[in-house]
Amino acid sequence: MRLSLRSLLVVAGLVAVACQNNTVSIGTLSPPQNLAYELDPSGDPGVPAGIRLAWDDVQSPDLASYRVYSRGSTGDSFLLRGETTSNTFHDNGVPHLQYNVTAVDVGGGESDPSNTITVDERLQLPKPDTLGSISLNQAIHLGWADNAAQSTRFKWYRVYSASYSLDTGLCTDWVLEGTTVSNEFLATLLANGKPRCFGTSAISTEGYESLWSPVRQDTPRPDARNVLVYAFQTDADSSGFRFWSDLNNDGVGQSGELGLIQNGALTDIDFVIHRHADSTLWVVPVFGGTSLQLYSSSPVADLTAIDFAPASGYSRDSLAARPGFGYVFEIVDGTVLHYGALRMTHVGRQYVIFDWSVQTDSGNPELVVPKWPATSGQAVAAR
């Protein structure tokens, strides 16, 4: 922490305790008690944005003001930092190493100094050990290790976010998303298909900011729950499904373009539900660029368990609709690559009910929890 590099504001003629006629005036007041401080976090653990001092108010009608002194190192003299009539003081910028306060009476006499506080970066809490995320519709759910909260000096967490480029792998323009006492946070009102980076730090009761957790990148994507699609043999008009039809070719998933239930005879839908002779229902890919695979060989607990689209293993073969199972789709439309997913919540003889999600960021395989970015399919086109 670069505490000794801050320039000092020296008031001429005032060194520690002095009066206007350059003779020491013995104050009639007791020194202020219980001087304490809290740092202003900046996002950089080594460079706080400021410090707030507070002390017990001196209960005397003779009190005129308080004088705040500081020094950049233990070998320096205390110099006047400022004067206030309040029992608090805010020093903006990187703080000095030590501070104390005196009380000034109406005659100009100055008390002995209060206790001295020392700004010591060794009081930082440990950083959160892990950071995970879940992609949601216009939102990202964040969760991290709660190890910092084991300290009795823990106050809260700060959550940061930034823009992320899949092409360069860089996070830019970090901003504060918010603060929370919990080890989870919901970042909302985000644009679907726009990747973002996230990081979190722990703040102590003194305002010390820890180092950041590991940085994660994730991308919000549209989804929906409990969509009903009929078998083609039962209701052809409601037997087909298309994850996304970019009608205005702007590359942004908008209302009326996502999760479309359509006629199963159309050739541009992603899949149709067919009933076989044994009354089982099957997911049949339709569009020439759509292929699929089972996400796992066993049921998944929720749509959010389908975290990342595999890079290979897709097929044009039909798959049986099985309740609780997850399916992942690779959709190649010209030079554009998108991924979608669904989880069957109900499979009957006439229809299926499923939850679905689609990643509108071209080439991005993130469907829930991010791992590594894809590098293909960055162009935008429409069928």
Short mmCIF file of C-alpha atoms in Angstrom, two decimals:
data_model
loop_
_atom_site.label_atom_id
_atom_site.label_comp_id
_atom_site.label_asym_id
_atom_site.label_seq_id
_atom_site.Cartn_x
_atom_site.Cartn_y
_atom_site.Cartn_z
CA MET A 1 0.00 0.00 0.00
CA ARG A 2 1.57 3.29 -1.15
CA LEU A 3 0.66 5.20 2.00
CA SER A 4 3.87 7.22 2.22
CA LEU A 5 3.60 8.72 -1.28
CA ARG A 6 0.66 11.00 -0.60
CA SER A 7 1.60 14.71 -0.70
CA LEU A 8 1.12 16.57 2.56
CA LEU A 9 -1.04 19.64 2.94
CA VAL A 10 1.01 21.79 5.29
CA VAL A 11 -0.54 24.88 6.82
CA ALA A 12 2.18 27.44 7.34
CA GLY A 13 2.88 28.27 10.97
CA LEU A 14 1.11 25.18 12.31
CA VAL A 15 3.27 22.22 13.38
CA ALA A 16 1.48 19.83 15.73
CA VAL A 17 0.16 22.40 18.26
CA ALA A 18 0.55 26.13 17.65
CA CYS A 19 -1.39 29.40 17.99
CA GLN A 20 -1.52 32.59 15.97
CA ASN A 21 1.09 34.44 18.04
CA ASN A 22 3.47 31.41 17.78
CA THR A 23 3.25 30.68 21.51
CA VAL A 24 1.83 27.43 22.80
CA SER A 25 -1.68 27.78 24.19
CA ILE A 26 -2.55 25.10 26.73
CA GLY A 27 -6.07 23.87 26.08
CA THR A 28 -8.74 23.44 28.71
CA LEU A 29 -10.35 20.43 27.01
CA SER A 30 -9.73 16.74 27.38
CA PRO A 31 -8.39 14.97 24.27
CA PRO A 32 -10.93 13.29 21.99
CA GLN A 33 -11.49 9.62 22.79
CA ASN A 34 -11.86 6.46 20.71
CA LEU A 35 -10.56 7.70 17.38
CA ALA A 36 -11.43 5.07 14.75
CA TYR A 37 -11.39 4.89 10.97
CA GLU A 38 -12.91 3.23 7.94
CA LEU A 39 -11.34 3.16 4.48
CA ASP A 40 -13.22 3.85 1.23
CA PRO A 41 -12.65 0.86 -1.09
CA SER A 42 -11.68 1.72 -4.67
CA GLY A 43 -11.50 -1.68 -6.34
CA ASP A 44 -7.71 -1.67 -6.02
CA PRO A 45 -6.80 -3.22 -2.65
CA GLY A 46 -3.52 -1.28 -2.54
CA VAL A 47 -5.02 2.15 -3.23
CA PRO A 48 -8.04 3.06 -1.05
CA ALA A 49 -10.18 5.94 -2.31
CA GLY A 50 -10.10 7.72 1.05
CA ILE A 51 -10.47 7.40 4.81
CA ARG A 52 -13.23 8.43 7.20
CA LEU A 53 -12.25 9.26 10.79
CA ALA A 54 -14.68 9.33 13.71
CA TRP A 55 -14.27 9.94 17.44
CA ASP A 56 -16.35 10.59 20.55
CA ASP A 57 -17.63 14.14 20.71
CA VAL A 58 -16.08 16.24 23.48
CA GLN A 59 -18.95 17.31 25.72
CA SER A 60 -18.02 20.89 26.63
CA PRO A 61 -19.54 24.32 25.92
CA ASP A 62 -15.99 25.57 25.39
CA LEU A 63 -15.43 23.32 22.36
CA ALA A 64 -14.78 25.33 19.17
CA SER A 65 -13.42 22.74 16.71
CA TYR A 66 -11.24 19.70 16.16
CA ARG A 67 -7.90 19.55 14.39
CA VAL A 68 -6.87 16.46 12.44
CA TYR A 69 -3.19 15.60 12.09
CA SER A 70 -1.48 12.94 9.98
CA ARG A 71 1.89 11.69 8.87
CA GLY A 72 3.11 9.49 6.06
CA SER A 73 5.61 7.46 8.06
CA THR A 74 6.50 6.87 11.70
CA GLY A 75 9.67 8.93 11.25
CA ASP A 76 7.78 12.08 10.21
CA SER A 77 6.18 14.74 12.41
CA PHE A 78 2.40 15.01 12.60
CA LEU A 79 1.21 17.89 10.43
CA LEU A 80 -2.19 19.56 10.27
CA ARG A 81 -4.50 17.81 7.85
CA GLY A 82 -7.64 19.83 8.41
CA GLU A 83 -10.05 21.37 10.93
CA THR A 84 -13.73 20.60 11.49
CA THR A 85 -16.56 21.29 13.93
CA SER A 86 -17.86 17.74 13.42
CA ASN A 87 -16.61 14.66 15.22
CA THR A 88 -15.96 13.02 11.84
CA PHE A 89 -13.50 13.83 9.07
CA HIS A 90 -13.16 12.53 5.52
CA ASP A 91 -9.76 12.55 3.86
CA ASN A 92 -10.10 11.93 0.14
CA GLY A 93 -7.49 9.95 -1.76
CA VAL A 94 -4.83 7.48 -0.61
CA PRO A 95 -4.62 7.86 3.20
CA HIS A 96 -1.56 8.67 5.27
CA LEU A 97 -0.08 6.07 7.57
CA GLN A 98 -1.21 7.58 10.92
CA TYR A 99 -3.80 10.06 12.19
CA ASN A 100 -4.75 11.69 15.49
CA VAL A 101 -7.13 14.46 16.56
CA THR A 102 -7.09 17.33 19.09
CA ALA A 103 -9.89 19.47 20.55
CA VAL A 104 -9.66 23.27 20.30
CA ASP A 105 -11.43 25.51 22.84
CA VAL A 106 -12.98 28.92 22.20
CA GLY A 107 -9.79 30.63 23.35
CA GLY A 108 -7.67 28.79 20.79
CA GLY A 109 -6.17 26.37 23.29
CA GLU A 110 -5.54 22.87 22.01
CA SER A 111 -5.87 19.62 23.91
CA ASP A 112 -3.46 16.71 23.91
CA PRO A 113 -3.81 14.38 20.92
CA SER A 114 -6.28 11.53 20.85
CA ASN A 115 -5.14 7.97 20.39
CA THR A 116 -3.26 7.46 17.11
CA ILE A 117 -4.67 5.14 14.47
CA THR A 118 -2.43 3.34 11.97
CA VAL A 119 -3.59 2.36 8.49
CA ASP A 120 -2.18 -1.16 8.12
CA GLU A 121 -2.86 -3.10 4.92
CA ARG A 122 -1.99 -6.32 6.72
CA LEU A 123 -5.51 -6.20 8.17
CA GLN A 124 -6.98 -7.13 4.75
CA LEU A 125 -9.26 -10.16 4.74
CA PRO A 126 -8.50 -13.17 2.54
CA LYS A 127 -9.94 -12.97 -0.95
CA PRO A 128 -12.91 -15.20 -1.87
CA ASP A 129 -11.35 -18.49 -2.93
CA THR A 130 -13.73 -19.29 -5.78
CA LEU A 131 -16.32 -17.61 -8.00
CA GLY A 132 -18.97 -19.40 -10.04
CA SER A 133 -21.90 -18.21 -12.14
CA ILE A 134 -25.17 -19.30 -13.72
CA SER A 135 -26.41 -17.80 -16.99
CA LEU A 136 -29.99 -16.57 -16.82
CA ASN A 137 -32.36 -14.59 -18.98
CA GLN A 138 -31.00 -11.00 -18.85
CA ALA A 139 -29.20 -11.84 -15.62
CA ILE A 140 -26.24 -13.69 -14.11
CA HIS A 141 -26.33 -15.43 -10.74
CA LEU A 142 -22.97 -15.31 -8.95
CA GLY A 143 -21.83 -17.43 -6.02
CA TRP A 144 -18.46 -17.61 -4.30
CA ALA A 145 -16.62 -19.18 -1.38
CA ASP A 146 -17.64 -17.59 1.94
CA ASN A 147 -14.20 -17.97 3.53
CA ALA A 148 -13.74 -14.23 4.19
CA ALA A 149 -16.93 -14.12 6.25
CA GLN A 150 -15.35 -16.43 8.83
CA SER A 151 -13.53 -13.40 10.24
CA THR A 152 -15.22 -11.38 12.99
CA ARG A 153 -14.01 -8.28 11.11
CA PHE A 154 -15.96 -9.13 7.94
CA LYS A 155 -18.39 -6.40 6.79
CA TRP A 156 -19.56 -7.19 3.25
CA TYR A 157 -18.57 -8.12 -0.31
CA ARG A 158 -18.20 -5.84 -3.31
CA VAL A 159 -19.14 -7.21 -6.76
CA TYR A 160 -17.57 -5.85 -9.95
CA SER A 161 -18.34 -6.42 -13.63
CA ALA A 162 -16.82 -5.48 -16.97
CA SER A 163 -17.35 -5.99 -20.68
CA TYR A 164 -15.72 -9.12 -22.10
CA SER A 165 -14.49 -9.82 -25.63
CA LEU A 166 -14.55 -13.42 -26.83
CA ASP A 167 -12.11 -12.43 -29.59
CA THR A 168 -9.40 -10.93 -27.35
CA GLY A 169 -10.23 -12.65 -24.05
CA LEU A 170 -9.97 -9.27 -22.27
CA CYS A 171 -12.18 -7.66 -19.61
CA THR A 172 -12.53 -3.88 -20.00
CA ASP A 173 -14.27 -0.96 -18.23
CA TRP A 174 -14.75 -2.43 -14.75
CA VAL A 175 -17.66 -1.00 -12.72
CA LEU A 176 -19.14 -1.71 -9.30
CA GLU A 177 -22.26 -3.87 -9.61
CA GLY A 178 -23.18 -3.68 -5.92
CA THR A 179 -22.48 -4.88 -2.38
CA THR A 180 -23.89 -7.75 -0.35
CA VAL A 181 -23.37 -9.50 2.99
CA SER A 182 -24.24 -12.81 1.32
CA ASN A 183 -21.86 -14.92 -0.75
CA GLU A 184 -24.20 -14.75 -3.73
CA PHE A 185 -25.40 -11.93 -5.97
CA LEU A 186 -27.88 -11.54 -8.83
CA ALA A 187 -26.73 -9.14 -11.55
CA THR A 188 -29.86 -8.13 -13.47
CA LEU A 189 -31.01 -5.95 -16.39
CA LEU A 190 -28.17 -7.31 -18.52
CA ALA A 191 -28.30 -7.61 -22.31
CA ASN A 192 -28.69 -11.16 -23.55
CA GLY A 193 -25.80 -12.35 -25.70
CA LYS A 194 -23.36 -9.75 -24.33
CA PRO A 195 -20.47 -11.43 -22.43
CA ARG A 196 -19.38 -9.88 -19.13
CA CYS A 197 -16.61 -10.46 -16.59
CA PHE A 198 -17.25 -10.62 -12.85
CA GLY A 199 -15.10 -10.43 -9.74
CA THR A 200 -15.73 -9.96 -6.03
CA SER A 201 -13.74 -8.77 -3.02
CA ALA A 202 -14.24 -8.86 0.76
CA ILE A 203 -14.41 -5.69 2.86
CA SER A 204 -13.43 -5.58 6.53
CA THR A 205 -15.08 -3.43 9.20
CA GLU A 206 -12.17 -0.99 8.79
CA GLY A 207 -12.82 -0.78 5.06
CA TYR A 208 -9.82 -2.81 3.93
CA GLU A 209 -10.51 -4.42 0.58
CA SER A 210 -9.16 -7.89 -0.09
CA LEU A 211 -7.60 -9.08 -3.29
CA TRP A 212 -10.21 -10.13 -5.86
CA SER A 213 -11.63 -13.57 -6.30
CA PRO A 214 -10.83 -15.40 -9.54
CA VAL A 215 -12.45 -13.48 -12.41
CA ARG A 216 -15.28 -15.26 -14.26
CA GLN A 217 -16.89 -14.50 -17.59
CA ASP A 218 -20.48 -15.39 -18.43
CA THR A 219 -23.15 -14.43 -20.93
CA PRO A 220 -26.89 -13.95 -20.24
CA ARG A 221 -29.19 -15.86 -22.62
CA PRO A 222 -32.93 -16.16 -23.14
CA ASP A 223 -34.84 -19.06 -21.63
CA ALA A 224 -38.36 -20.13 -20.77
CA ARG A 225 -40.02 -22.67 -18.55
CA ASN A 226 -42.80 -25.20 -19.16
CA VAL A 227 -43.24 -24.90 -22.92
CA LEU A 228 -45.81 -27.31 -24.34
CA VAL A 229 -45.24 -28.78 -27.82
CA TYR A 230 -47.58 -31.39 -29.32
CA ALA A 231 -46.71 -34.45 -31.33
CA PHE A 232 -47.04 -33.84 -35.07
CA GLN A 233 -49.71 -36.52 -35.31
CA THR A 234 -51.80 -34.78 -32.63
CA ASP A 235 -51.49 -31.08 -33.58
CA ALA A 236 -49.18 -30.34 -36.50
CA ASP A 237 -49.51 -26.56 -36.06
CA SER A 238 -47.96 -26.72 -32.56
CA SER A 239 -45.47 -29.57 -33.06
CA GLY A 240 -42.39 -27.67 -34.24
CA PHE A 241 -39.95 -25.54 -32.26
CA ARG A 242 -37.38 -22.93 -33.26
CA PHE A 243 -35.00 -21.52 -30.67
CA TRP A 244 -34.43 -18.19 -32.40
CA SER A 245 -35.51 -16.54 -35.62
CA ASP A 246 -33.56 -13.30 -36.06
CA LEU A 247 -36.31 -11.62 -38.05
CA ASN A 248 -34.67 -8.18 -38.28
CA ASN A 249 -31.14 -9.62 -38.68
CA ASP A 250 -29.73 -7.48 -35.86
CA GLY A 251 -28.13 -10.31 -33.89
CA VAL A 252 -30.20 -9.51 -30.78
CA GLY A 253 -32.75 -11.94 -29.37
CA GLN A 254 -35.99 -10.01 -29.00
CA SER A 255 -39.57 -10.73 -27.97
CA GLY A 256 -41.36 -12.52 -30.81
CA GLU A 257 -38.11 -14.04 -32.13
CA LEU A 258 -37.34 -16.54 -29.35
CA GLY A 259 -38.81 -19.91 -28.43
CA LEU A 260 -41.20 -20.12 -31.37
CA ILE A 261 -43.77 -22.94 -31.47
CA GLN A 262 -44.55 -23.50 -35.15
CA ASN A 263 -45.98 -25.94 -37.65
CA GLY A 264 -43.96 -29.13 -37.68
CA ALA A 265 -44.06 -29.26 -41.50
CA LEU A 266 -41.90 -26.13 -41.86
CA THR A 267 -38.33 -26.68 -43.02
CA ASP A 268 -36.67 -23.88 -41.01
CA ILE A 269 -37.70 -25.06 -37.53
CA ASP A 270 -35.01 -26.63 -35.37
CA PHE A 271 -36.97 -29.75 -34.46
CA VAL A 272 -40.36 -31.41 -34.51
CA ILE A 273 -41.92 -33.83 -32.02
CA HIS A 274 -42.96 -37.10 -33.69
CA ARG A 275 -44.90 -40.01 -32.23
CA HIS A 276 -43.79 -43.49 -33.21
CA ALA A 277 -46.06 -46.47 -33.60
CA ASP A 278 -45.34 -47.56 -30.03
CA SER A 279 -46.67 -44.16 -28.79
CA THR A 280 -43.20 -42.92 -27.76
CA LEU A 281 -42.37 -39.33 -28.62
CA TRP A 282 -39.14 -38.36 -30.37
CA VAL A 283 -37.17 -35.16 -30.96
CA VAL A 284 -36.45 -34.97 -34.71
CA PRO A 285 -34.05 -32.31 -36.09
CA VAL A 286 -35.46 -30.50 -39.13
CA PHE A 287 -33.37 -27.52 -40.26
CA GLY A 288 -30.32 -28.73 -42.18
CA GLY A 289 -27.90 -27.00 -39.83
CA THR A 290 -29.46 -28.31 -36.62
CA SER A 291 -28.04 -31.35 -34.84
CA LEU A 292 -28.34 -32.53 -31.25
CA GLN A 293 -27.12 -34.91 -28.57
CA LEU A 294 -28.05 -35.99 -25.07
CA TYR A 295 -26.37 -33.77 -22.49
CA SER A 296 -25.73 -36.75 -20.22
CA SER A 297 -26.66 -40.38 -19.90
CA SER A 298 -28.80 -39.67 -16.84
CA PRO A 299 -31.49 -37.11 -15.99
CA VAL A 300 -30.47 -33.58 -14.98
CA ALA A 301 -31.96 -31.79 -11.97
CA ASP A 302 -32.75 -28.53 -13.75
CA LEU A 303 -32.21 -26.60 -16.96
CA THR A 304 -29.42 -24.70 -15.22
CA ALA A 305 -27.51 -28.00 -14.90
CA ILE A 306 -26.92 -27.88 -18.67
CA ASP A 307 -23.94 -25.64 -18.33
CA PHE A 308 -21.80 -25.79 -21.45
CA ALA A 309 -22.42 -27.00 -24.98
CA PRO A 310 -19.99 -29.75 -26.03
CA ALA A 311 -17.68 -28.95 -28.93
CA SER A 312 -18.46 -32.21 -30.78
CA GLY A 313 -20.68 -35.28 -30.74
CA TYR A 314 -23.77 -33.80 -32.43
CA SER A 315 -25.88 -35.85 -34.80
CA ARG A 316 -28.85 -35.50 -37.11
CA ASP A 317 -30.35 -38.65 -35.59
CA SER A 318 -33.64 -38.44 -33.71
CA LEU A 319 -33.62 -38.90 -29.93
CA ALA A 320 -36.35 -40.28 -27.72
CA ALA A 321 -38.04 -37.68 -25.50
CA ARG A 322 -37.36 -38.80 -21.93
CA PRO A 323 -38.57 -36.92 -18.82
CA GLY A 324 -35.77 -35.27 -16.84
CA PHE A 325 -33.17 -35.63 -19.60
CA GLY A 326 -31.26 -32.74 -21.12
CA TYR A 327 -30.61 -32.15 -24.82
CA VAL A 328 -28.06 -29.83 -26.39
CA PHE A 329 -28.39 -28.41 -29.92
CA GLU A 330 -25.76 -27.10 -32.31
CA ILE A 331 -27.31 -24.79 -34.91
CA VAL A 332 -25.12 -23.84 -37.88
CA ASP A 333 -26.75 -21.27 -40.14
CA GLY A 334 -24.31 -20.37 -42.91
CA THR A 335 -21.31 -18.95 -41.06
CA VAL A 336 -23.26 -18.46 -37.82
CA LEU A 337 -23.07 -20.93 -34.92
CA HIS A 338 -25.49 -20.96 -31.99
CA TYR A 339 -26.20 -23.40 -29.18
CA GLY A 340 -29.47 -24.26 -27.49
CA ALA A 341 -30.59 -26.59 -24.75
CA LEU A 342 -33.75 -28.07 -23.34
CA ARG A 343 -34.77 -30.27 -20.43
CA MET A 344 -37.85 -32.43 -20.69
CA THR A 345 -40.09 -31.91 -17.66
CA HIS A 346 -42.96 -34.08 -18.93
CA VAL A 347 -43.35 -36.62 -21.73
CA GLY A 348 -46.83 -37.98 -22.50
CA ARG A 349 -48.40 -39.62 -25.52
CA GLN A 350 -49.81 -36.43 -27.02
CA TYR A 351 -47.29 -33.76 -26.10
CA VAL A 352 -44.08 -32.86 -24.26
CA ILE A 353 -43.36 -30.06 -21.80
CA PHE A 354 -39.82 -28.72 -21.55
CA ASP A 355 -37.65 -25.85 -20.35
CA TRP A 356 -35.31 -24.32 -22.93
CA SER A 357 -32.43 -21.90 -23.31
CA VAL A 358 -30.48 -20.48 -26.26
CA GLN A 359 -27.21 -18.55 -26.45
CA THR A 360 -27.68 -15.61 -28.80
CA ASP A 361 -23.99 -14.68 -28.72
CA SER A 362 -22.63 -16.23 -31.90
CA GLY A 363 -20.19 -19.08 -31.28
CA ASN A 364 -20.53 -18.85 -27.50
CA PRO A 365 -21.16 -22.30 -25.96
CA GLU A 366 -22.09 -20.96 -22.51
CA LEU A 367 -25.57 -22.07 -21.54
CA VAL A 368 -25.22 -21.74 -17.76
CA VAL A 369 -21.83 -21.88 -16.02
CA PRO A 370 -18.95 -20.49 -18.13
CA LYS A 371 -15.81 -22.45 -18.76
CA TRP A 372 -13.76 -21.48 -21.84
CA PRO A 373 -14.93 -19.28 -24.75
CA ALA A 374 -15.47 -20.66 -28.22
CA THR A 375 -13.54 -19.20 -31.13
CA SER A 376 -15.78 -20.01 -34.08
CA GLY A 377 -18.87 -18.54 -35.67
CA GLN A 378 -18.56 -14.80 -35.06
CA ALA A 379 -20.56 -13.61 -38.08
CA VAL A 380 -24.27 -12.77 -38.02
CA ALA A 381 -26.74 -14.00 -40.59
CA ALA A 382 -30.36 -15.11 -40.85
CA ARG A 383 -31.99 -18.16 -42.37
#
